[in-house]
Amino acid sequence: MSAPADVPWPHEQAAAPRTWETPLPIGARPALPAFPSHAFPSWLANFVAALAEETQTPHDLAGCIALAAISTAAGGRAIVCVRGTWSEPVNIYTVVAMPPGSRKSPVFRAIVAPLLSAEKILQEQIKPQITEAKIAQKVAQEAAEKATHKATTGRGDPSLLAEAQSAALAVDTITIPVEPRLVSDDATPETATTLLAEQGGRLAVLSAEGGIFATLAGRYSGTPNLDLFLKGHAGDLLIVDRRDRRERVDNPALTLGLAVQPEIITEIAKSPGFRGKGLLGRILYSLPASNVGYRAIDPDPIPDLVTATYTANLERLVLTMHGWTDPARLILSPEAADLFTEQRRHTEPRLRPETGDLNHIADWAAKFDGAVARLAGLLHLATHIDDGWRRPIDGPTMAAAMELGEYFTTHALAAFDAMGADPDQEAARTVHEWLTRTRPERFSVREAFTALPRSRFRKVGDLEPALDLLEQLGWIQREPEPPRTGPGRRPSPRYSVHPDLCRTAA
């Protein structure tokens, strides 16, 4: 049953009927920008465009996973020296949200295939070294066993004891190389930590599903375990003590590239510690519009030359960068440094409380400039595959990274809106739900305050931002105040409700 309409004030009884426009959804933003794949070097931009055409998927999907592929090749092997002691590793976390049936898996397979091919090449290259080390270790162990036997039967002969000790030490000096791994899928944090330690601190988790988030939230252990993904992005020292082994990674560089369903974006915000500990602030989000139902039936396939060039270049980047144990140091050209300084001048005011448009996602925005530096490093290495470490990052590359940064900023705002990060929007949703449930034609602020939960609105003034937002979006209209006729408290402000909301079924 509808809430009773209040009797209008006398001066309003003869007023003209109100006019209403179609209201906007809460959280509505202008259409999100498409992925600027033109910011990539031509060999990568051409492949992203052709893959998007063949699979009939948005450029965003292929573009974001391609960035993760470049990060897999270069992560942990190069850093961008920004200024002074500030440097940024070139590994990134990126998450694309698309509905089921969006052909995420074919796009993943096409982009990741050269990484797996390069992984096999690296494994074949190291096989002889592994065989040689295993044989040497076996020979050394047999020699140590014989020396130990002689020493134990030699009745304390000092020379035999010294020989046994030397033989045992020789075994310890032989290290069997680890088979190279570039990519993991849905590993547990414990398994990923072991892989990361074995691989010298470099690893990528790439998946067309979002199961890793459930794993991090404690699906198997019952306890959230985020340390690897926090330190793996920042490059902070990672030490894990276990009963049977101690794992240490001095400069971990983890890459994350996921394609998930949109509801995962909402769910991860509810996982304990995901935002409070800073994981959500490390991710570059992409929320492309779905084109399901509008796809071409017989699109053009990827030209063979485009695929061959992409495959050869990505493999070459992996093989070129894999040998770097001490990271290559990438510096900024004067033009790039000036552009980046200007960017930081633009970013800082956006973080200000109350007035900054990024203040409610300050945990993400505070890392935004660092993310742009990382993107610049990745674009630079993808452009200069063979000698990027010998060249400074130039102005056009920095400008391209800044364009990508603005793309990710807009999508981050939408992603955090979906997570309920904007308190004004959440408050407006609460009021909107109350109006939908009670369906009044008009209401006063005091009536709303009385009906709404105190856990959300502790005082009447807390309602103002929500009501202002609902009015801006066209759901309600503030009514003119009646003239004062005498002393006493001013009447509570009143609002008319959009007819569509009044007619909403109970």
Short mmCIF file of N, CA and C in Angstrom, two decimals, residues 391-498:
data_model
loop_
_atom_site.label_atom_id
_atom_site.label_comp_id
_atom_site.label_asym_id
_atom_site.label_seq_id
_atom_site.Cartn_x
_atom_site.Cartn_y
_atom_site.Cartn_z
N ARG A 391 68.23 2.72 -24.11
CA ARG A 391 67.57 3.95 -24.54
C ARG A 391 66.74 4.52 -23.39
N PRO A 392 66.62 5.84 -23.31
CA PRO A 392 65.69 6.41 -22.34
C PRO A 392 64.26 6.30 -22.84
N ILE A 393 63.31 6.29 -21.92
CA ILE A 393 61.89 6.33 -22.29
C ILE A 393 61.59 7.71 -22.84
N ASP A 394 61.06 7.77 -24.05
CA ASP A 394 60.88 9.07 -24.70
C ASP A 394 59.51 9.67 -24.41
N GLY A 395 59.32 10.90 -24.86
CA GLY A 395 58.08 11.63 -24.61
C GLY A 395 56.84 10.95 -25.17
N PRO A 396 56.84 10.53 -26.45
CA PRO A 396 55.65 9.87 -26.99
C PRO A 396 55.25 8.61 -26.22
N THR A 397 56.24 7.87 -25.75
CA THR A 397 55.92 6.66 -24.97
C THR A 397 55.26 7.04 -23.65
N MET A 398 55.78 8.08 -23.00
CA MET A 398 55.17 8.52 -21.74
C MET A 398 53.76 9.04 -22.00
N ALA A 399 53.56 9.77 -23.09
CA ALA A 399 52.23 10.27 -23.42
C ALA A 399 51.26 9.11 -23.65
N ALA A 400 51.73 8.05 -24.30
CA ALA A 400 50.89 6.88 -24.54
C ALA A 400 50.53 6.21 -23.22
N ALA A 401 51.51 6.13 -22.29
CA ALA A 401 51.25 5.54 -20.98
C ALA A 401 50.24 6.38 -20.21
N MET A 402 50.32 7.69 -20.33
CA MET A 402 49.38 8.57 -19.65
C MET A 402 47.97 8.39 -20.21
N GLU A 403 47.86 8.17 -21.51
CA GLU A 403 46.55 7.93 -22.11
C GLU A 403 45.96 6.62 -21.58
N LEU A 404 46.79 5.60 -21.49
CA LEU A 404 46.33 4.34 -20.89
C LEU A 404 45.93 4.57 -19.43
N GLY A 405 46.69 5.41 -18.74
CA GLY A 405 46.39 5.70 -17.35
C GLY A 405 45.03 6.34 -17.18
N GLU A 406 44.67 7.27 -18.05
CA GLU A 406 43.35 7.90 -17.96
C GLU A 406 42.24 6.90 -18.26
N TYR A 407 42.51 5.99 -19.19
CA TYR A 407 41.54 4.92 -19.47
C TYR A 407 41.29 4.11 -18.20
N PHE A 408 42.37 3.69 -17.55
CA PHE A 408 42.22 2.86 -16.35
C PHE A 408 41.62 3.65 -15.19
N THR A 409 41.86 4.95 -15.13
CA THR A 409 41.26 5.76 -14.07
C THR A 409 39.74 5.78 -14.20
N THR A 410 39.25 6.02 -15.40
CA THR A 410 37.81 6.06 -15.62
C THR A 410 37.17 4.72 -15.29
N HIS A 411 37.83 3.64 -15.70
CA HIS A 411 37.29 2.32 -15.42
C HIS A 411 37.41 1.97 -13.95
N ALA A 412 38.44 2.47 -13.27
CA ALA A 412 38.56 2.22 -11.83
C ALA A 412 37.42 2.90 -11.08
N LEU A 413 37.06 4.11 -11.47
CA LEU A 413 35.94 4.78 -10.83
C LEU A 413 34.67 3.96 -10.97
N ALA A 414 34.45 3.40 -12.16
CA ALA A 414 33.26 2.56 -12.36
C ALA A 414 33.35 1.28 -11.55
N ALA A 415 34.54 0.69 -11.48
CA ALA A 415 34.72 -0.55 -10.73
C ALA A 415 34.47 -0.33 -9.24
N PHE A 416 35.02 0.75 -8.70
CA PHE A 416 34.82 1.00 -7.27
C PHE A 416 33.38 1.43 -6.98
N ASP A 417 32.73 2.06 -7.95
CA ASP A 417 31.30 2.33 -7.78
C ASP A 417 30.54 1.02 -7.63
N ALA A 418 30.90 0.04 -8.47
CA ALA A 418 30.24 -1.27 -8.39
C ALA A 418 30.52 -1.95 -7.05
N MET A 419 31.65 -1.62 -6.45
CA MET A 419 31.99 -2.19 -5.14
C MET A 419 31.33 -1.43 -4.00
N GLY A 420 30.67 -0.32 -4.30
CA GLY A 420 30.05 0.47 -3.24
C GLY A 420 31.05 1.33 -2.51
N ALA A 421 32.06 1.83 -3.24
CA ALA A 421 33.12 2.60 -2.59
C ALA A 421 32.71 4.05 -2.34
N ASP A 422 31.72 4.57 -3.07
CA ASP A 422 31.31 5.96 -2.92
C ASP A 422 30.21 6.04 -1.86
N PRO A 423 30.49 6.62 -0.69
CA PRO A 423 29.48 6.63 0.39
C PRO A 423 28.23 7.39 0.01
N ASP A 424 28.35 8.45 -0.80
CA ASP A 424 27.15 9.20 -1.20
C ASP A 424 26.23 8.34 -2.06
N GLN A 425 26.82 7.58 -2.96
CA GLN A 425 26.01 6.70 -3.80
C GLN A 425 25.34 5.60 -2.98
N GLU A 426 26.08 5.05 -2.03
CA GLU A 426 25.49 4.02 -1.19
C GLU A 426 24.34 4.58 -0.36
N ALA A 427 24.51 5.81 0.14
CA ALA A 427 23.43 6.45 0.90
C ALA A 427 22.23 6.71 0.00
N ALA A 428 22.51 7.16 -1.24
CA ALA A 428 21.41 7.42 -2.18
C ALA A 428 20.67 6.13 -2.51
N ARG A 429 21.39 5.02 -2.62
CA ARG A 429 20.73 3.74 -2.89
C ARG A 429 19.81 3.35 -1.73
N THR A 430 20.25 3.62 -0.50
CA THR A 430 19.43 3.30 0.66
C THR A 430 18.12 4.08 0.64
N VAL A 431 18.20 5.38 0.33
CA VAL A 431 17.00 6.21 0.25
C VAL A 431 16.12 5.74 -0.91
N HIS A 432 16.77 5.44 -2.06
CA HIS A 432 16.02 4.99 -3.23
C HIS A 432 15.27 3.69 -2.93
N GLU A 433 15.91 2.77 -2.21
CA GLU A 433 15.24 1.52 -1.85
C GLU A 433 14.03 1.78 -0.95
N TRP A 434 14.18 2.73 -0.02
CA TRP A 434 13.04 3.09 0.85
C TRP A 434 11.89 3.67 0.04
N LEU A 435 12.21 4.54 -0.91
CA LEU A 435 11.17 5.14 -1.77
C LEU A 435 10.51 4.06 -2.63
N THR A 436 11.30 3.12 -3.13
CA THR A 436 10.75 2.04 -3.95
C THR A 436 9.81 1.17 -3.15
N ARG A 437 10.17 0.97 -1.89
CA ARG A 437 9.37 0.10 -1.03
C ARG A 437 8.07 0.77 -0.57
N THR A 438 8.13 2.06 -0.25
CA THR A 438 6.97 2.74 0.33
C THR A 438 6.16 3.52 -0.69
N ARG A 439 6.75 3.92 -1.79
CA ARG A 439 6.10 4.59 -2.92
C ARG A 439 5.32 5.85 -2.55
N PRO A 440 5.92 6.77 -1.80
CA PRO A 440 5.20 8.03 -1.52
C PRO A 440 5.26 8.96 -2.73
N GLU A 441 4.24 9.79 -2.88
CA GLU A 441 4.28 10.81 -3.93
C GLU A 441 5.15 11.98 -3.51
N ARG A 442 5.23 12.20 -2.21
CA ARG A 442 6.12 13.23 -1.67
C ARG A 442 6.47 12.85 -0.24
N PHE A 443 7.53 13.44 0.27
CA PHE A 443 7.94 13.13 1.64
C PHE A 443 8.73 14.31 2.18
N SER A 444 8.82 14.37 3.48
CA SER A 444 9.65 15.38 4.11
C SER A 444 10.97 14.74 4.56
N VAL A 445 11.98 15.57 4.75
CA VAL A 445 13.27 15.07 5.21
C VAL A 445 13.12 14.40 6.57
N ARG A 446 12.27 14.99 7.43
CA ARG A 446 12.09 14.40 8.76
C ARG A 446 11.42 13.03 8.66
N GLU A 447 10.47 12.87 7.75
CA GLU A 447 9.84 11.57 7.57
C GLU A 447 10.85 10.52 7.10
N ALA A 448 11.70 10.94 6.18
CA ALA A 448 12.72 10.01 5.68
C ALA A 448 13.69 9.62 6.79
N PHE A 449 14.11 10.61 7.56
CA PHE A 449 15.06 10.34 8.65
C PHE A 449 14.46 9.39 9.69
N THR A 450 13.18 9.56 9.98
CA THR A 450 12.52 8.70 10.95
C THR A 450 12.43 7.26 10.45
N ALA A 451 12.23 7.10 9.15
CA ALA A 451 12.02 5.76 8.59
C ALA A 451 13.33 5.02 8.30
N LEU A 452 14.41 5.75 8.03
CA LEU A 452 15.65 5.12 7.59
C LEU A 452 16.50 4.68 8.78
N PRO A 453 17.39 3.69 8.58
CA PRO A 453 18.16 3.12 9.69
C PRO A 453 19.19 4.11 10.26
N ARG A 454 19.32 4.11 11.59
CA ARG A 454 20.30 4.98 12.25
C ARG A 454 21.72 4.52 11.98
N SER A 455 21.90 3.25 11.62
CA SER A 455 23.25 2.78 11.31
C SER A 455 23.80 3.48 10.07
N ARG A 456 22.90 3.96 9.21
CA ARG A 456 23.32 4.66 7.99
C ARG A 456 23.27 6.16 8.18
N PHE A 457 22.21 6.67 8.81
CA PHE A 457 22.02 8.11 8.96
C PHE A 457 21.87 8.44 10.45
N ARG A 458 22.94 8.91 11.05
CA ARG A 458 22.92 9.17 12.48
C ARG A 458 22.25 10.50 12.82
N LYS A 459 22.29 11.44 11.88
CA LYS A 459 21.63 12.73 12.09
C LYS A 459 21.00 13.17 10.79
N VAL A 460 20.09 14.14 10.87
CA VAL A 460 19.34 14.58 9.69
C VAL A 460 20.28 15.07 8.60
N GLY A 461 21.35 15.76 9.00
CA GLY A 461 22.28 16.30 8.00
C GLY A 461 22.95 15.24 7.15
N ASP A 462 23.02 14.00 7.66
CA ASP A 462 23.64 12.92 6.89
C ASP A 462 22.83 12.57 5.65
N LEU A 463 21.55 12.99 5.64
CA LEU A 463 20.70 12.70 4.48
C LEU A 463 20.97 13.62 3.30
N GLU A 464 21.52 14.78 3.55
CA GLU A 464 21.64 15.80 2.50
C GLU A 464 22.38 15.32 1.26
N PRO A 465 23.59 14.70 1.38
CA PRO A 465 24.28 14.27 0.16
C PRO A 465 23.47 13.27 -0.66
N ALA A 466 22.76 12.36 0.03
CA ALA A 466 21.95 11.37 -0.68
C ALA A 466 20.79 12.03 -1.42
N LEU A 467 20.12 12.95 -0.76
CA LEU A 467 18.99 13.63 -1.39
C LEU A 467 19.46 14.52 -2.54
N ASP A 468 20.59 15.18 -2.36
CA ASP A 468 21.13 16.01 -3.45
C ASP A 468 21.45 15.17 -4.67
N LEU A 469 22.04 13.99 -4.45
CA LEU A 469 22.39 13.13 -5.58
C LEU A 469 21.14 12.60 -6.27
N LEU A 470 20.15 12.18 -5.50
CA LEU A 470 18.90 11.70 -6.11
C LEU A 470 18.21 12.80 -6.90
N GLU A 471 18.31 14.04 -6.42
CA GLU A 471 17.72 15.15 -7.16
C GLU A 471 18.48 15.41 -8.45
N GLN A 472 19.81 15.35 -8.39
CA GLN A 472 20.61 15.55 -9.60
C GLN A 472 20.30 14.48 -10.65
N LEU A 473 20.03 13.27 -10.19
CA LEU A 473 19.75 12.18 -11.12
C LEU A 473 18.29 12.17 -11.59
N GLY A 474 17.44 13.03 -11.00
CA GLY A 474 16.08 13.17 -11.47
C GLY A 474 15.06 12.30 -10.79
N TRP A 475 15.41 11.69 -9.63
CA TRP A 475 14.45 10.83 -8.94
C TRP A 475 13.51 11.61 -8.04
N ILE A 476 13.96 12.74 -7.54
CA ILE A 476 13.13 13.56 -6.66
C ILE A 476 13.33 15.02 -7.04
N GLN A 477 12.40 15.89 -6.60
CA GLN A 477 12.51 17.34 -6.78
C GLN A 477 12.17 18.02 -5.46
N ARG A 478 13.00 18.93 -5.08
CA ARG A 478 12.72 19.66 -3.83
C ARG A 478 11.59 20.65 -4.09
N GLU A 479 10.66 20.69 -3.16
CA GLU A 479 9.52 21.59 -3.29
C GLU A 479 9.86 22.96 -2.69
N PRO A 480 9.26 24.01 -3.22
CA PRO A 480 9.51 25.35 -2.66
C PRO A 480 9.09 25.40 -1.20
N GLU A 481 9.84 26.15 -0.42
CA GLU A 481 9.49 26.30 0.99
C GLU A 481 8.31 27.27 1.12
N PRO A 482 7.39 27.00 2.06
CA PRO A 482 6.26 27.92 2.26
C PRO A 482 6.74 29.20 2.93
N PRO A 483 6.03 30.28 2.75
CA PRO A 483 6.42 31.53 3.42
C PRO A 483 6.27 31.40 4.94
N ARG A 484 7.17 32.06 5.65
CA ARG A 484 7.10 32.05 7.12
C ARG A 484 5.88 32.86 7.57
N THR A 485 5.08 32.28 8.44
CA THR A 485 3.87 32.98 8.91
C THR A 485 3.94 33.37 10.38
N GLY A 486 5.03 33.01 11.02
CA GLY A 486 5.16 33.35 12.44
C GLY A 486 6.38 32.70 13.02
N PRO A 487 6.56 32.85 14.34
CA PRO A 487 7.72 32.25 14.98
C PRO A 487 7.60 30.73 15.02
N GLY A 488 8.70 30.09 15.37
CA GLY A 488 8.69 28.64 15.48
C GLY A 488 9.70 28.01 14.54
N ARG A 489 9.78 26.69 14.65
CA ARG A 489 10.78 25.95 13.86
C ARG A 489 10.40 25.93 12.38
N ARG A 490 11.39 26.10 11.53
CA ARG A 490 11.14 26.06 10.09
C ARG A 490 10.69 24.66 9.69
N PRO A 491 9.68 24.54 8.82
CA PRO A 491 9.20 23.21 8.41
C PRO A 491 10.32 22.40 7.75
N SER A 492 10.21 21.11 7.92
CA SER A 492 11.20 20.22 7.30
C SER A 492 11.07 20.29 5.77
N PRO A 493 12.20 20.38 5.05
CA PRO A 493 12.12 20.41 3.58
C PRO A 493 11.38 19.20 3.04
N ARG A 494 10.67 19.42 1.93
CA ARG A 494 9.85 18.36 1.34
C ARG A 494 10.29 18.12 -0.11
N TYR A 495 10.08 16.89 -0.57
CA TYR A 495 10.46 16.49 -1.92
C TYR A 495 9.31 15.78 -2.60
N SER A 496 9.15 16.03 -3.88
CA SER A 496 8.25 15.24 -4.71
C SER A 496 9.03 14.09 -5.32
N VAL A 497 8.36 12.98 -5.56
CA VAL A 497 9.00 11.77 -6.05
C VAL A 497 8.61 11.54 -7.50
N HIS A 498 9.58 11.10 -8.31
CA HIS A 498 9.32 10.83 -9.72
C HIS A 498 8.16 9.84 -9.87
#
